[in-house]
Amino acid sequence: MLDFAPSFFLYLLVMAGVTYLVRMLPMVLFRRKIENRYIRSFLYYMPYSVLSVMTVPAIFYSTGHITSAAVGFLTALILALKRKSLITVAAFAAIAVLLAEIAIVYIPVAII
């Protein structure tokens, strides 16, 4: 049987409490509609900003070479701007990264 340390349950309880507070406090503190357009704009764009800040570095450090990561990123960006489906964008970006990695590893670059 698994032997959990008592501190594990303390950590779990603290994590649950913090998660609950983060979700509950905005509803308790801001009962009225926020009328300041700058704050509303800030709150509207915040999820997109946080998601971008977490995702973009992961894209460029997820492969063996930054060149292949850039190829995959550009492929995904172009297909997304052309309004292709998510599965199409993901599949073609993965294929582009694979081909770029193969090209980097197996095709020697002549140094002049």
PDB file of N, CA and C in Angstrom:
ATOM      1  N   MET A   1       0.846  -1.185   0.000  1.00  0.00           N
ATOM      2  CA  MET A   1       0.000   0.000   0.000  1.00  0.00           C
ATOM      3  C   MET A   1       0.887   1.243   0.000  1.00  0.00           C
ATOM      4  N   LEU A   2       0.380   2.285  -0.603  1.00  0.00           N
ATOM      5  CA  LEU A   2       1.145   3.525  -0.685  1.00  0.00           C
ATOM      6  C   LEU A   2       1.226   4.202   0.675  1.00  0.00           C
ATOM      7  N   ASP A   3       2.380   4.712   0.989  1.00  0.00           N
ATOM      8  CA  ASP A   3       2.594   5.376   2.267  1.00  0.00           C
ATOM      9  C   ASP A   3       2.751   6.872   2.012  1.00  0.00           C
ATOM     10  N   PHE A   4       1.697   7.630   2.295  1.00  0.00           N
ATOM     11  CA  PHE A   4       1.738   9.076   2.099  1.00  0.00           C
ATOM     12  C   PHE A   4       2.171   9.754   3.390  1.00  0.00           C
ATOM     13  N   ALA A   5       3.013  10.727   3.250  1.00  0.00           N
ATOM     14  CA  ALA A   5       3.422  11.515   4.407  1.00  0.00           C
ATOM     15  C   ALA A   5       2.264  12.426   4.807  1.00  0.00           C
ATOM     16  N   PRO A   6       2.132  12.740   6.095  1.00  0.00           N
ATOM     17  CA  PRO A   6       1.056  13.643   6.524  1.00  0.00           C
ATOM     18  C   PRO A   6       1.134  15.007   5.847  1.00  0.00           C
ATOM     19  N   SER A   7       2.337  15.424   5.459  1.00  0.00           N
ATOM     20  CA  SER A   7       2.457  16.729   4.809  1.00  0.00           C
ATOM     21  C   SER A   7       1.778  16.740   3.443  1.00  0.00           C
ATOM     22  N   PHE A   8       1.652  15.570   2.801  1.00  0.00           N
ATOM     23  CA  PHE A   8       0.980  15.504   1.508  1.00  0.00           C
ATOM     24  C   PHE A   8      -0.455  16.007   1.624  1.00  0.00           C
ATOM     25  N   PHE A   9      -1.159  15.557   2.653  1.00  0.00           N
ATOM     26  CA  PHE A   9      -2.548  15.964   2.834  1.00  0.00           C
ATOM     27  C   PHE A   9      -2.651  17.440   3.206  1.00  0.00           C
ATOM     28  N   LEU A  10      -1.676  17.949   3.921  1.00  0.00           N
ATOM     29  CA  LEU A  10      -1.642  19.376   4.225  1.00  0.00           C
ATOM     30  C   LEU A  10      -1.459  20.178   2.937  1.00  0.00           C
ATOM     31  N   TYR A  11      -0.530  19.735   2.093  1.00  0.00           N
ATOM     32  CA  TYR A  11      -0.309  20.411   0.810  1.00  0.00           C
ATOM     33  C   TYR A  11      -1.562  20.350  -0.057  1.00  0.00           C
ATOM     34  N   LEU A  12      -2.225  19.215  -0.063  1.00  0.00           N
ATOM     35  CA  LEU A  12      -3.449  19.053  -0.844  1.00  0.00           C
ATOM     36  C   LEU A  12      -4.545  19.987  -0.340  1.00  0.00           C
ATOM     37  N   LEU A  13      -4.673  20.111   0.966  1.00  0.00           N
ATOM     38  CA  LEU A  13      -5.671  20.994   1.559  1.00  0.00           C
ATOM     39  C   LEU A  13      -5.372  22.457   1.237  1.00  0.00           C
ATOM     40  N   VAL A  14      -4.112  22.860   1.335  1.00  0.00           N
ATOM     41  CA  VAL A  14      -3.725  24.238   1.003  1.00  0.00           C
ATOM     42  C   VAL A  14      -3.982  24.521  -0.472  1.00  0.00           C
ATOM     43  N   MET A  15      -3.644  23.572  -1.337  1.00  0.00           N
ATOM     44  CA  MET A  15      -3.864  23.755  -2.766  1.00  0.00           C
ATOM     45  C   MET A  15      -5.355  23.903  -3.074  1.00  0.00           C
ATOM     46  N   ALA A  16      -6.191  23.085  -2.454  1.00  0.00           N
ATOM     47  CA  ALA A  16      -7.632  23.181  -2.665  1.00  0.00           C
ATOM     48  C   ALA A  16      -8.165  24.521  -2.163  1.00  0.00           C
ATOM     49  N   GLY A  17      -7.679  24.971  -1.011  1.00  0.00           N
ATOM     50  CA  GLY A  17      -8.119  26.259  -0.471  1.00  0.00           C
ATOM     51  C   GLY A  17      -7.728  27.426  -1.355  1.00  0.00           C
ATOM     52  N   VAL A  18      -6.500  27.423  -1.843  1.00  0.00           N
ATOM     53  CA  VAL A  18      -6.045  28.511  -2.715  1.00  0.00           C
ATOM     54  C   VAL A  18      -6.835  28.512  -4.018  1.00  0.00           C
ATOM     55  N   THR A  19      -7.068  27.330  -4.584  1.00  0.00           N
ATOM     56  CA  THR A  19      -7.846  27.241  -5.821  1.00  0.00           C
ATOM     57  C   THR A  19      -9.255  27.779  -5.610  1.00  0.00           C
ATOM     58  N   TYR A  20      -9.870  27.419  -4.500  1.00  0.00           N
ATOM     59  CA  TYR A  20     -11.214  27.904  -4.201  1.00  0.00           C
ATOM     60  C   TYR A  20     -11.223  29.418  -4.013  1.00  0.00           C
ATOM     61  N   LEU A  21     -10.247  29.950  -3.277  1.00  0.00           N
ATOM     62  CA  LEU A  21     -10.196  31.394  -3.046  1.00  0.00           C
ATOM     63  C   LEU A  21      -9.998  32.175  -4.343  1.00  0.00           C
ATOM     64  N   VAL A  22      -9.143  31.674  -5.210  1.00  0.00           N
ATOM     65  CA  VAL A  22      -8.893  32.373  -6.475  1.00  0.00           C
ATOM     66  C   VAL A  22     -10.167  32.439  -7.309  1.00  0.00           C
ATOM     67  N   ARG A  23     -10.990  31.430  -7.244  1.00  0.00           N
ATOM     68  CA  ARG A  23     -12.229  31.424  -8.026  1.00  0.00           C
ATOM     69  C   ARG A  23     -13.363  32.165  -7.320  1.00  0.00           C
ATOM     70  N   MET A  24     -13.350  32.210  -5.999  1.00  0.00           N
ATOM     71  CA  MET A  24     -14.448  32.798  -5.257  1.00  0.00           C
ATOM     72  C   MET A  24     -14.272  34.295  -5.011  1.00  0.00           C
ATOM     73  N   LEU A  25     -13.054  34.749  -4.752  1.00  0.00           N
ATOM     74  CA  LEU A  25     -12.828  36.144  -4.376  1.00  0.00           C
ATOM     75  C   LEU A  25     -13.307  37.163  -5.411  1.00  0.00           C
ATOM     76  N   PRO A  26     -13.082  36.976  -6.700  1.00  0.00           N
ATOM     77  CA  PRO A  26     -13.595  37.977  -7.645  1.00  0.00           C
ATOM     78  C   PRO A  26     -15.111  38.130  -7.589  1.00  0.00           C
ATOM     79  N   MET A  27     -15.832  37.033  -7.368  1.00  0.00           N
ATOM     80  CA  MET A  27     -17.295  37.134  -7.294  1.00  0.00           C
ATOM     81  C   MET A  27     -17.736  37.851  -6.025  1.00  0.00           C
ATOM     82  N   VAL A  28     -16.993  37.694  -4.945  1.00  0.00           N
ATOM     83  CA  VAL A  28     -17.351  38.340  -3.683  1.00  0.00           C
ATOM     84  C   VAL A  28     -16.968  39.818  -3.706  1.00  0.00           C
ATOM     85  N   LEU A  29     -15.793  40.133  -4.235  1.00  0.00           N
ATOM     86  CA  LEU A  29     -15.298  41.509  -4.199  1.00  0.00           C
ATOM     87  C   LEU A  29     -15.930  42.408  -5.258  1.00  0.00           C
ATOM     88  N   PHE A  30     -16.264  41.855  -6.400  1.00  0.00           N
ATOM     89  CA  PHE A  30     -16.792  42.666  -7.508  1.00  0.00           C
ATOM     90  C   PHE A  30     -18.220  42.243  -7.815  1.00  0.00           C
ATOM     91  N   ARG A  31     -19.140  42.678  -6.977  1.00  0.00           N
ATOM     92  CA  ARG A  31     -20.537  42.310  -7.192  1.00  0.00           C
ATOM     93  C   ARG A  31     -21.182  43.180  -8.271  1.00  0.00           C
ATOM     94  N   ARG A  32     -20.737  44.416  -8.384  1.00  0.00           N
ATOM     95  CA  ARG A  32     -21.294  45.298  -9.410  1.00  0.00           C
ATOM     96  C   ARG A  32     -20.576  45.080 -10.727  1.00  0.00           C
ATOM     97  N   LYS A  33     -21.208  45.531 -11.789  1.00  0.00           N
ATOM     98  CA  LYS A  33     -20.579  45.446 -13.102  1.00  0.00           C
ATOM     99  C   LYS A  33     -19.412  46.436 -13.151  1.00  0.00           C
ATOM    100  N   ILE A  34     -18.284  45.995 -13.712  1.00  0.00           N
ATOM    101  CA  ILE A  34     -17.116  46.861 -13.844  1.00  0.00           C
ATOM    102  C   ILE A  34     -17.361  47.792 -15.025  1.00  0.00           C
ATOM    103  N   GLU A  35     -17.363  49.097 -14.755  1.00  0.00           N
ATOM    104  CA  GLU A  35     -17.700  50.060 -15.795  1.00  0.00           C
ATOM    105  C   GLU A  35     -16.489  50.751 -16.396  1.00  0.00           C
ATOM    106  N   ASN A  36     -15.353  50.680 -15.764  1.00  0.00           N
ATOM    107  CA  ASN A  36     -14.145  51.283 -16.306  1.00  0.00           C
ATOM    108  C   ASN A  36     -13.714  50.480 -17.531  1.00  0.00           C
ATOM    109  N   ARG A  37     -13.635  51.143 -18.671  1.00  0.00           N
ATOM    110  CA  ARG A  37     -13.370  50.410 -19.912  1.00  0.00           C
ATOM    111  C   ARG A  37     -11.945  49.872 -19.970  1.00  0.00           C
ATOM    112  N   TYR A  38     -11.009  50.518 -19.290  1.00  0.00           N
ATOM    113  CA  TYR A  38      -9.630  50.033 -19.292  1.00  0.00           C
ATOM    114  C   TYR A  38      -9.503  48.743 -18.479  1.00  0.00           C
ATOM    115  N   ILE A  39     -10.162  48.699 -17.353  1.00  0.00           N
ATOM    116  CA  ILE A  39     -10.130  47.482 -16.533  1.00  0.00           C
ATOM    117  C   ILE A  39     -10.870  46.354 -17.239  1.00  0.00           C
ATOM    118  N   ARG A  40     -12.006  46.647 -17.857  1.00  0.00           N
ATOM    119  CA  ARG A  40     -12.735  45.618 -18.603  1.00  0.00           C
ATOM    120  C   ARG A  40     -11.910  45.090 -19.757  1.00  0.00           C
ATOM    121  N   SER A  41     -11.211  45.986 -20.459  1.00  0.00           N
ATOM    122  CA  SER A  41     -10.352  45.557 -21.558  1.00  0.00           C
ATOM    123  C   SER A  41      -9.206  44.697 -21.035  1.00  0.00           C
ATOM    124  N   PHE A  42      -8.611  45.114 -19.916  1.00  0.00           N
ATOM    125  CA  PHE A  42      -7.532  44.344 -19.297  1.00  0.00           C
ATOM    126  C   PHE A  42      -8.019  42.949 -18.929  1.00  0.00           C
ATOM    127  N   LEU A  43      -9.162  42.840 -18.298  1.00  0.00           N
ATOM    128  CA  LEU A  43      -9.690  41.543 -17.885  1.00  0.00           C
ATOM    129  C   LEU A  43     -10.117  40.691 -19.077  1.00  0.00           C
ATOM    130  N   TYR A  44     -10.517  41.333 -20.171  1.00  0.00           N
ATOM    131  CA  TYR A  44     -10.915  40.588 -21.364  1.00  0.00           C
ATOM    132  C   TYR A  44      -9.710  39.920 -22.022  1.00  0.00           C
ATOM    133  N   TYR A  45      -8.606  40.660 -22.141  1.00  0.00           N
ATOM    134  CA  TYR A  45      -7.439  40.139 -22.849  1.00  0.00           C
ATOM    135  C   TYR A  45      -6.480  39.340 -21.971  1.00  0.00           C
ATOM    136  N   MET A  46      -6.649  39.351 -20.681  1.00  0.00           N
ATOM    137  CA  MET A  46      -5.723  38.671 -19.777  1.00  0.00           C
ATOM    138  C   MET A  46      -5.598  37.170 -20.046  1.00  0.00           C
ATOM    139  N   PRO A  47      -6.690  36.415 -20.226  1.00  0.00           N
ATOM    140  CA  PRO A  47      -6.512  34.970 -20.484  1.00  0.00           C
ATOM    141  C   PRO A  47      -5.703  34.689 -21.747  1.00  0.00           C
ATOM    142  N   TYR A  48      -5.916  35.470 -22.797  1.00  0.00           N
ATOM    143  CA  TYR A  48      -5.165  35.269 -24.038  1.00  0.00           C
ATOM    144  C   TYR A  48      -3.685  35.579 -23.829  1.00  0.00           C
ATOM    145  N   SER A  49      -3.411  36.605 -23.078  1.00  0.00           N
ATOM    146  CA  SER A  49      -2.015  36.979 -22.818  1.00  0.00           C
ATOM    147  C   SER A  49      -1.294  35.912 -22.005  1.00  0.00           C
ATOM    148  N   VAL A  50      -1.941  35.433 -20.966  1.00  0.00           N
ATOM    149  CA  VAL A  50      -1.316  34.418 -20.115  1.00  0.00           C
ATOM    150  C   VAL A  50      -1.086  33.132 -20.903  1.00  0.00           C
ATOM    151  N   LEU A  51      -2.064  32.736 -21.703  1.00  0.00           N
ATOM    152  CA  LEU A  51      -1.910  31.532 -22.513  1.00  0.00           C
ATOM    153  C   LEU A  51      -0.770  31.677 -23.511  1.00  0.00           C
ATOM    154  N   SER A  52      -0.646  32.845 -24.123  1.00  0.00           N
ATOM    155  CA  SER A  52       0.447  33.083 -25.070  1.00  0.00           C
ATOM    156  C   SER A  52       1.799  33.061 -24.377  1.00  0.00           C
ATOM    157  N   VAL A  53       1.877  33.686 -23.217  1.00  0.00           N
ATOM    158  CA  VAL A  53       3.146  33.740 -22.485  1.00  0.00           C
ATOM    159  C   VAL A  53       3.589  32.340 -22.070  1.00  0.00           C
ATOM    160  N   MET A  54       2.665  31.453 -21.780  1.00  0.00           N
ATOM    161  CA  MET A  54       3.036  30.095 -21.392  1.00  0.00           C
ATOM    162  C   MET A  54       3.316  29.203 -22.599  1.00  0.00           C
ATOM    163  N   THR A  55       2.652  29.453 -23.731  1.00  0.00           N
ATOM    164  CA  THR A  55       2.747  28.557 -24.876  1.00  0.00           C
ATOM    165  C   THR A  55       3.923  28.856 -25.784  1.00  0.00           C
ATOM    166  N   VAL A  56       4.169  30.113 -26.107  1.00  0.00           N
ATOM    167  CA  VAL A  56       5.195  30.462 -27.097  1.00  0.00           C
ATOM    168  C   VAL A  56       6.594  29.994 -26.681  1.00  0.00           C
ATOM    169  N   PRO A  57       7.053  30.196 -25.458  1.00  0.00           N
ATOM    170  CA  PRO A  57       8.377  29.652 -25.110  1.00  0.00           C
ATOM    171  C   PRO A  57       8.429  28.125 -25.200  1.00  0.00           C
ATOM    172  N   ALA A  58       7.335  27.469 -24.846  1.00  0.00           N
ATOM    173  CA  ALA A  58       7.302  26.007 -24.935  1.00  0.00           C
ATOM    174  C   ALA A  58       7.420  25.544 -26.382  1.00  0.00           C
ATOM    175  N   ILE A  59       6.880  26.315 -27.306  1.00  0.00           N
ATOM    176  CA  ILE A  59       6.980  25.960 -28.724  1.00  0.00           C
ATOM    177  C   ILE A  59       8.430  25.989 -29.170  1.00  0.00           C
ATOM    178  N   PHE A  60       9.156  27.029 -28.815  1.00  0.00           N
ATOM    179  CA  PHE A  60      10.509  27.197 -29.332  1.00  0.00           C
ATOM    180  C   PHE A  60      11.546  26.332 -28.616  1.00  0.00           C
ATOM    181  N   TYR A  61      11.223  25.786 -27.460  1.00  0.00           N
ATOM    182  CA  TYR A  61      12.172  24.928 -26.756  1.00  0.00           C
ATOM    183  C   TYR A  61      11.747  23.463 -26.754  1.00  0.00           C
ATOM    184  N   SER A  62      10.728  23.103 -27.536  1.00  0.00           N
ATOM    185  CA  SER A  62      10.219  21.735 -27.499  1.00  0.00           C
ATOM    186  C   SER A  62      10.923  20.796 -28.462  1.00  0.00           C
ATOM    187  N   THR A  63      11.676  21.324 -29.409  1.00  0.00           N
ATOM    188  CA  THR A  63      12.363  20.471 -30.378  1.00  0.00           C
ATOM    189  C   THR A  63      13.865  20.539 -30.152  1.00  0.00           C
ATOM    190  N   GLY A  64      14.577  19.766 -30.952  1.00  0.00           N
ATOM    191  CA  GLY A  64      16.022  19.736 -30.822  1.00  0.00           C
ATOM    192  C   GLY A  64      16.706  20.985 -31.332  1.00  0.00           C
ATOM    193  N   HIS A  65      16.085  21.654 -32.281  1.00  0.00           N
ATOM    194  CA  HIS A  65      16.675  22.849 -32.883  1.00  0.00           C
ATOM    195  C   HIS A  65      15.622  23.951 -32.931  1.00  0.00           C
ATOM    196  N   ILE A  66      16.053  25.161 -32.710  1.00  0.00           N
ATOM    197  CA  ILE A  66      15.112  26.285 -32.750  1.00  0.00           C
ATOM    198  C   ILE A  66      14.611  26.521 -34.174  1.00  0.00           C
ATOM    199  N   THR A  67      15.398  26.112 -35.178  1.00  0.00           N
ATOM    200  CA  THR A  67      14.984  26.277 -36.571  1.00  0.00           C
ATOM    201  C   THR A  67      13.755  25.424 -36.873  1.00  0.00           C
ATOM    202  N   SER A  68      13.769  24.178 -36.451  1.00  0.00           N
ATOM    203  CA  SER A  68      12.612  23.316 -36.703  1.00  0.00           C
ATOM    204  C   SER A  68      11.393  23.791 -35.917  1.00  0.00           C
ATOM    205  N   ALA A  69      11.611  24.325 -34.733  1.00  0.00           N
ATOM    206  CA  ALA A  69      10.496  24.871 -33.957  1.00  0.00           C
ATOM    207  C   ALA A  69       9.897  26.080 -34.661  1.00  0.00           C
ATOM    208  N   ALA A  70      10.755  26.923 -35.235  1.00  0.00           N
ATOM    209  CA  ALA A  70      10.265  28.095 -35.966  1.00  0.00           C
ATOM    210  C   ALA A  70       9.498  27.677 -37.214  1.00  0.00           C
ATOM    211  N   VAL A  71       9.965  26.630 -37.891  1.00  0.00           N
ATOM    212  CA  VAL A  71       9.252  26.123 -39.072  1.00  0.00           C
ATOM    213  C   VAL A  71       7.859  25.636 -38.673  1.00  0.00           C
ATOM    214  N   GLY A  72       7.774  24.881 -37.597  1.00  0.00           N
ATOM    215  CA  GLY A  72       6.477  24.405 -37.122  1.00  0.00           C
ATOM    216  C   GLY A  72       5.569  25.536 -36.686  1.00  0.00           C
ATOM    217  N   PHE A  73       6.136  26.520 -35.995  1.00  0.00           N
ATOM    218  CA  PHE A  73       5.354  27.673 -35.549  1.00  0.00           C
ATOM    219  C   PHE A  73       4.807  28.458 -36.734  1.00  0.00           C
ATOM    220  N   LEU A  74       5.657  28.715 -37.723  1.00  0.00           N
ATOM    221  CA  LEU A  74       5.208  29.464 -38.903  1.00  0.00           C
ATOM    222  C   LEU A  74       4.167  28.684 -39.694  1.00  0.00           C
ATOM    223  N   THR A  75       4.344  27.373 -39.803  1.00  0.00           N
ATOM    224  CA  THR A  75       3.346  26.543 -40.483  1.00  0.00           C
ATOM    225  C   THR A  75       2.005  26.627 -39.761  1.00  0.00           C
ATOM    226  N   ALA A  76       2.030  26.486 -38.452  1.00  0.00           N
ATOM    227  CA  ALA A  76       0.797  26.562 -37.669  1.00  0.00           C
ATOM    228  C   ALA A  76       0.162  27.944 -37.767  1.00  0.00           C
ATOM    229  N   LEU A  77       0.985  28.981 -37.734  1.00  0.00           N
ATOM    230  CA  LEU A  77       0.464  30.345 -37.812  1.00  0.00           C
ATOM    231  C   LEU A  77      -0.212  30.608 -39.154  1.00  0.00           C
ATOM    232  N   ILE A  78       0.435  30.204 -40.236  1.00  0.00           N
ATOM    233  CA  ILE A  78      -0.131  30.429 -41.573  1.00  0.00           C
ATOM    234  C   ILE A  78      -1.437  29.661 -41.741  1.00  0.00           C
ATOM    235  N   LEU A  79      -1.460  28.398 -41.334  1.00  0.00           N
ATOM    236  CA  LEU A  79      -2.686  27.612 -41.473  1.00  0.00           C
ATOM    237  C   LEU A  79      -3.799  28.130 -40.564  1.00  0.00           C
ATOM    238  N   ALA A  80      -3.450  28.603 -39.380  1.00  0.00           N
ATOM    239  CA  ALA A  80      -4.465  29.155 -38.477  1.00  0.00           C
ATOM    240  C   ALA A  80      -5.043  30.445 -39.037  1.00  0.00           C
ATOM    241  N   LEU A  81      -4.183  31.272 -39.649  1.00  0.00           N
ATOM    242  CA  LEU A  81      -4.680  32.512 -40.249  1.00  0.00           C
ATOM    243  C   LEU A  81      -5.565  32.243 -41.463  1.00  0.00           C
ATOM    244  N   LYS A  82      -5.378  31.084 -42.097  1.00  0.00           N
ATOM    245  CA  LYS A  82      -6.235  30.693 -43.222  1.00  0.00           C
ATOM    246  C   LYS A  82      -7.493  29.976 -42.742  1.00  0.00           C
ATOM    247  N   ARG A  83      -7.700  29.950 -41.423  1.00  0.00           N
ATOM    248  CA  ARG A  83      -8.892  29.390 -40.784  1.00  0.00           C
ATOM    249  C   ARG A  83      -9.065  27.891 -41.021  1.00  0.00           C
ATOM    250  N   LYS A  84      -7.966  27.155 -41.007  1.00  0.00           N
ATOM    251  CA  LYS A  84      -8.035  25.697 -41.118  1.00  0.00           C
ATOM    252  C   LYS A  84      -8.427  25.121 -39.759  1.00  0.00           C
ATOM    253  N   SER A  85      -8.874  23.874 -39.755  1.00  0.00           N
ATOM    254  CA  SER A  85      -9.309  23.253 -38.500  1.00  0.00           C
ATOM    255  C   SER A  85      -8.111  22.991 -37.589  1.00  0.00           C
ATOM    256  N   LEU A  86      -8.398  22.812 -36.323  1.00  0.00           N
ATOM    257  CA  LEU A  86      -7.345  22.603 -35.330  1.00  0.00           C
ATOM    258  C   LEU A  86      -6.542  21.341 -35.619  1.00  0.00           C
ATOM    259  N   ILE A  87      -7.207  20.276 -36.016  1.00  0.00           N
ATOM    260  CA  ILE A  87      -6.503  19.026 -36.305  1.00  0.00           C
ATOM    261  C   ILE A  87      -5.605  19.188 -37.526  1.00  0.00           C
ATOM    262  N   THR A  88      -6.050  19.949 -38.520  1.00  0.00           N
ATOM    263  CA  THR A  88      -5.231  20.203 -39.708  1.00  0.00           C
ATOM    264  C   THR A  88      -3.999  21.015 -39.340  1.00  0.00           C
ATOM    265  N   VAL A  89      -4.182  22.054 -38.555  1.00  0.00           N
ATOM    266  CA  VAL A  89      -3.059  22.900 -38.134  1.00  0.00           C
ATOM    267  C   VAL A  89      -2.050  22.080 -37.339  1.00  0.00           C
ATOM    268  N   ALA A  90      -2.527  21.297 -36.381  1.00  0.00           N
ATOM    269  CA  ALA A  90      -1.623  20.498 -35.547  1.00  0.00           C
ATOM    270  C   ALA A  90      -0.889  19.445 -36.368  1.00  0.00           C
ATOM    271  N   ALA A  91      -1.598  18.779 -37.270  1.00  0.00           N
ATOM    272  CA  ALA A  91      -0.972  17.726 -38.074  1.00  0.00           C
ATOM    273  C   ALA A  91       0.094  18.297 -39.000  1.00  0.00           C
ATOM    274  N   PHE A  92      -0.228  19.372 -39.700  1.00  0.00           N
ATOM    275  CA  PHE A  92       0.744  19.941 -40.633  1.00  0.00           C
ATOM    276  C   PHE A  92       1.928  20.581 -39.907  1.00  0.00           C
ATOM    277  N   ALA A  93       1.695  21.159 -38.743  1.00  0.00           N
ATOM    278  CA  ALA A  93       2.807  21.718 -37.969  1.00  0.00           C
ATOM    279  C   ALA A  93       3.736  20.605 -37.502  1.00  0.00           C
ATOM    280  N   ALA A  94       3.169  19.490 -37.055  1.00  0.00           N
ATOM    281  CA  ALA A  94       3.997  18.359 -36.624  1.00  0.00           C
ATOM    282  C   ALA A  94       4.783  17.773 -37.792  1.00  0.00           C
ATOM    283  N   ILE A  95       4.144  17.665 -38.952  1.00  0.00           N
ATOM    284  CA  ILE A  95       4.836  17.158 -40.143  1.00  0.00           C
ATOM    285  C   ILE A  95       5.952  18.111 -40.552  1.00  0.00           C
ATOM    286  N   ALA A  96       5.686  19.406 -40.486  1.00  0.00           N
ATOM    287  CA  ALA A  96       6.712  20.393 -40.846  1.00  0.00           C
ATOM    288  C   ALA A  96       7.909  20.308 -39.904  1.00  0.00           C
ATOM    289  N   VAL A  97       7.655  20.132 -38.614  1.00  0.00           N
ATOM    290  CA  VAL A  97       8.753  19.993 -37.649  1.00  0.00           C
ATOM    291  C   VAL A  97       9.537  18.716 -37.928  1.00  0.00           C
ATOM    292  N   LEU A  98       8.844  17.631 -38.202  1.00  0.00           N
ATOM    293  CA  LEU A  98       9.517  16.369 -38.502  1.00  0.00           C
ATOM    294  C   LEU A  98      10.410  16.503 -39.732  1.00  0.00           C
ATOM    295  N   LEU A  99       9.886  17.095 -40.800  1.00  0.00           N
ATOM    296  CA  LEU A  99      10.681  17.272 -42.016  1.00  0.00           C
ATOM    297  C   LEU A  99      11.868  18.208 -41.777  1.00  0.00           C
ATOM    298  N   ALA A 100      11.653  19.248 -40.991  1.00  0.00           N
ATOM    299  CA  ALA A 100      12.756  20.168 -40.688  1.00  0.00           C
ATOM    300  C   ALA A 100      13.831  19.478 -39.856  1.00  0.00           C
ATOM    301  N   GLU A 101      13.435  18.662 -38.889  1.00  0.00           N
ATOM    302  CA  GLU A 101      14.411  17.922 -38.083  1.00  0.00           C
ATOM    303  C   GLU A 101      15.196  16.934 -38.941  1.00  0.00           C
ATOM    304  N   ILE A 102      14.502  16.254 -39.857  1.00  0.00           N
ATOM    305  CA  ILE A 102      15.189  15.326 -40.763  1.00  0.00           C
ATOM    306  C   ILE A 102      16.178  16.082 -41.635  1.00  0.00           C
ATOM    307  N   ALA A 103      15.748  17.232 -42.148  1.00  0.00           N
ATOM    308  CA  ALA A 103      16.631  18.029 -43.001  1.00  0.00           C
ATOM    309  C   ALA A 103      17.846  18.530 -42.222  1.00  0.00           C
ATOM    310  N   ILE A 104      17.650  18.926 -40.999  1.00  0.00           N
ATOM    311  CA  ILE A 104      18.765  19.443 -40.191  1.00  0.00           C
ATOM    312  C   ILE A 104      19.762  18.333 -39.868  1.00  0.00           C
ATOM    313  N   VAL A 105      19.258  17.156 -39.544  1.00  0.00           N
ATOM    314  CA  VAL A 105      20.136  16.068 -39.118  1.00  0.00           C
ATOM    315  C   VAL A 105      20.816  15.379 -40.298  1.00  0.00           C
ATOM    316  N   TYR A 106      20.066  15.120 -41.375  1.00  0.00           N
ATOM    317  CA  TYR A 106      20.591  14.277 -42.440  1.00  0.00           C
ATOM    318  C   TYR A 106      21.131  15.020 -43.649  1.00  0.00           C
ATOM    319  N   ILE A 107      20.838  16.285 -43.784  1.00  0.00           N
ATOM    320  CA  ILE A 107      21.370  17.047 -44.916  1.00  0.00           C
ATOM    321  C   ILE A 107      22.467  17.958 -44.386  1.00  0.00           C
ATOM    322  N   PRO A 108      23.711  17.657 -44.715  1.00  0.00           N
ATOM    323  CA  PRO A 108      24.805  18.501 -44.207  1.00  0.00           C
ATOM    324  C   PRO A 108      24.791  19.872 -44.866  1.00  0.00           C
ATOM    325  N   VAL A 109      25.095  20.856 -44.073  1.00  0.00           N
ATOM    326  CA  VAL A 109      25.145  22.230 -44.568  1.00  0.00           C
ATOM    327  C   VAL A 109      26.592  22.543 -44.911  1.00  0.00           C
ATOM    328  N   ALA A 110      26.804  23.030 -46.129  1.00  0.00           N
ATOM    329  CA  ALA A 110      28.159  23.384 -46.553  1.00  0.00           C
ATOM    330  C   ALA A 110      28.565  24.686 -45.891  1.00  0.00           C
ATOM    331  N   ILE A 111      29.680  24.667 -45.204  1.00  0.00           N
ATOM    332  CA  ILE A 111      30.193  25.869 -44.553  1.00  0.00           C
ATOM    333  C   ILE A 111      31.179  26.531 -45.499  1.00  0.00           C
ATOM    334  N   ILE A 112      30.909  27.751 -45.833  1.00  0.00           N
ATOM    335  CA  ILE A 112      31.767  28.477 -46.785  1.00  0.00           C
ATOM    336  C   ILE A 112      32.741  29.335 -46.026  1.00  0.00           C
TER     337      ILE A 112
END
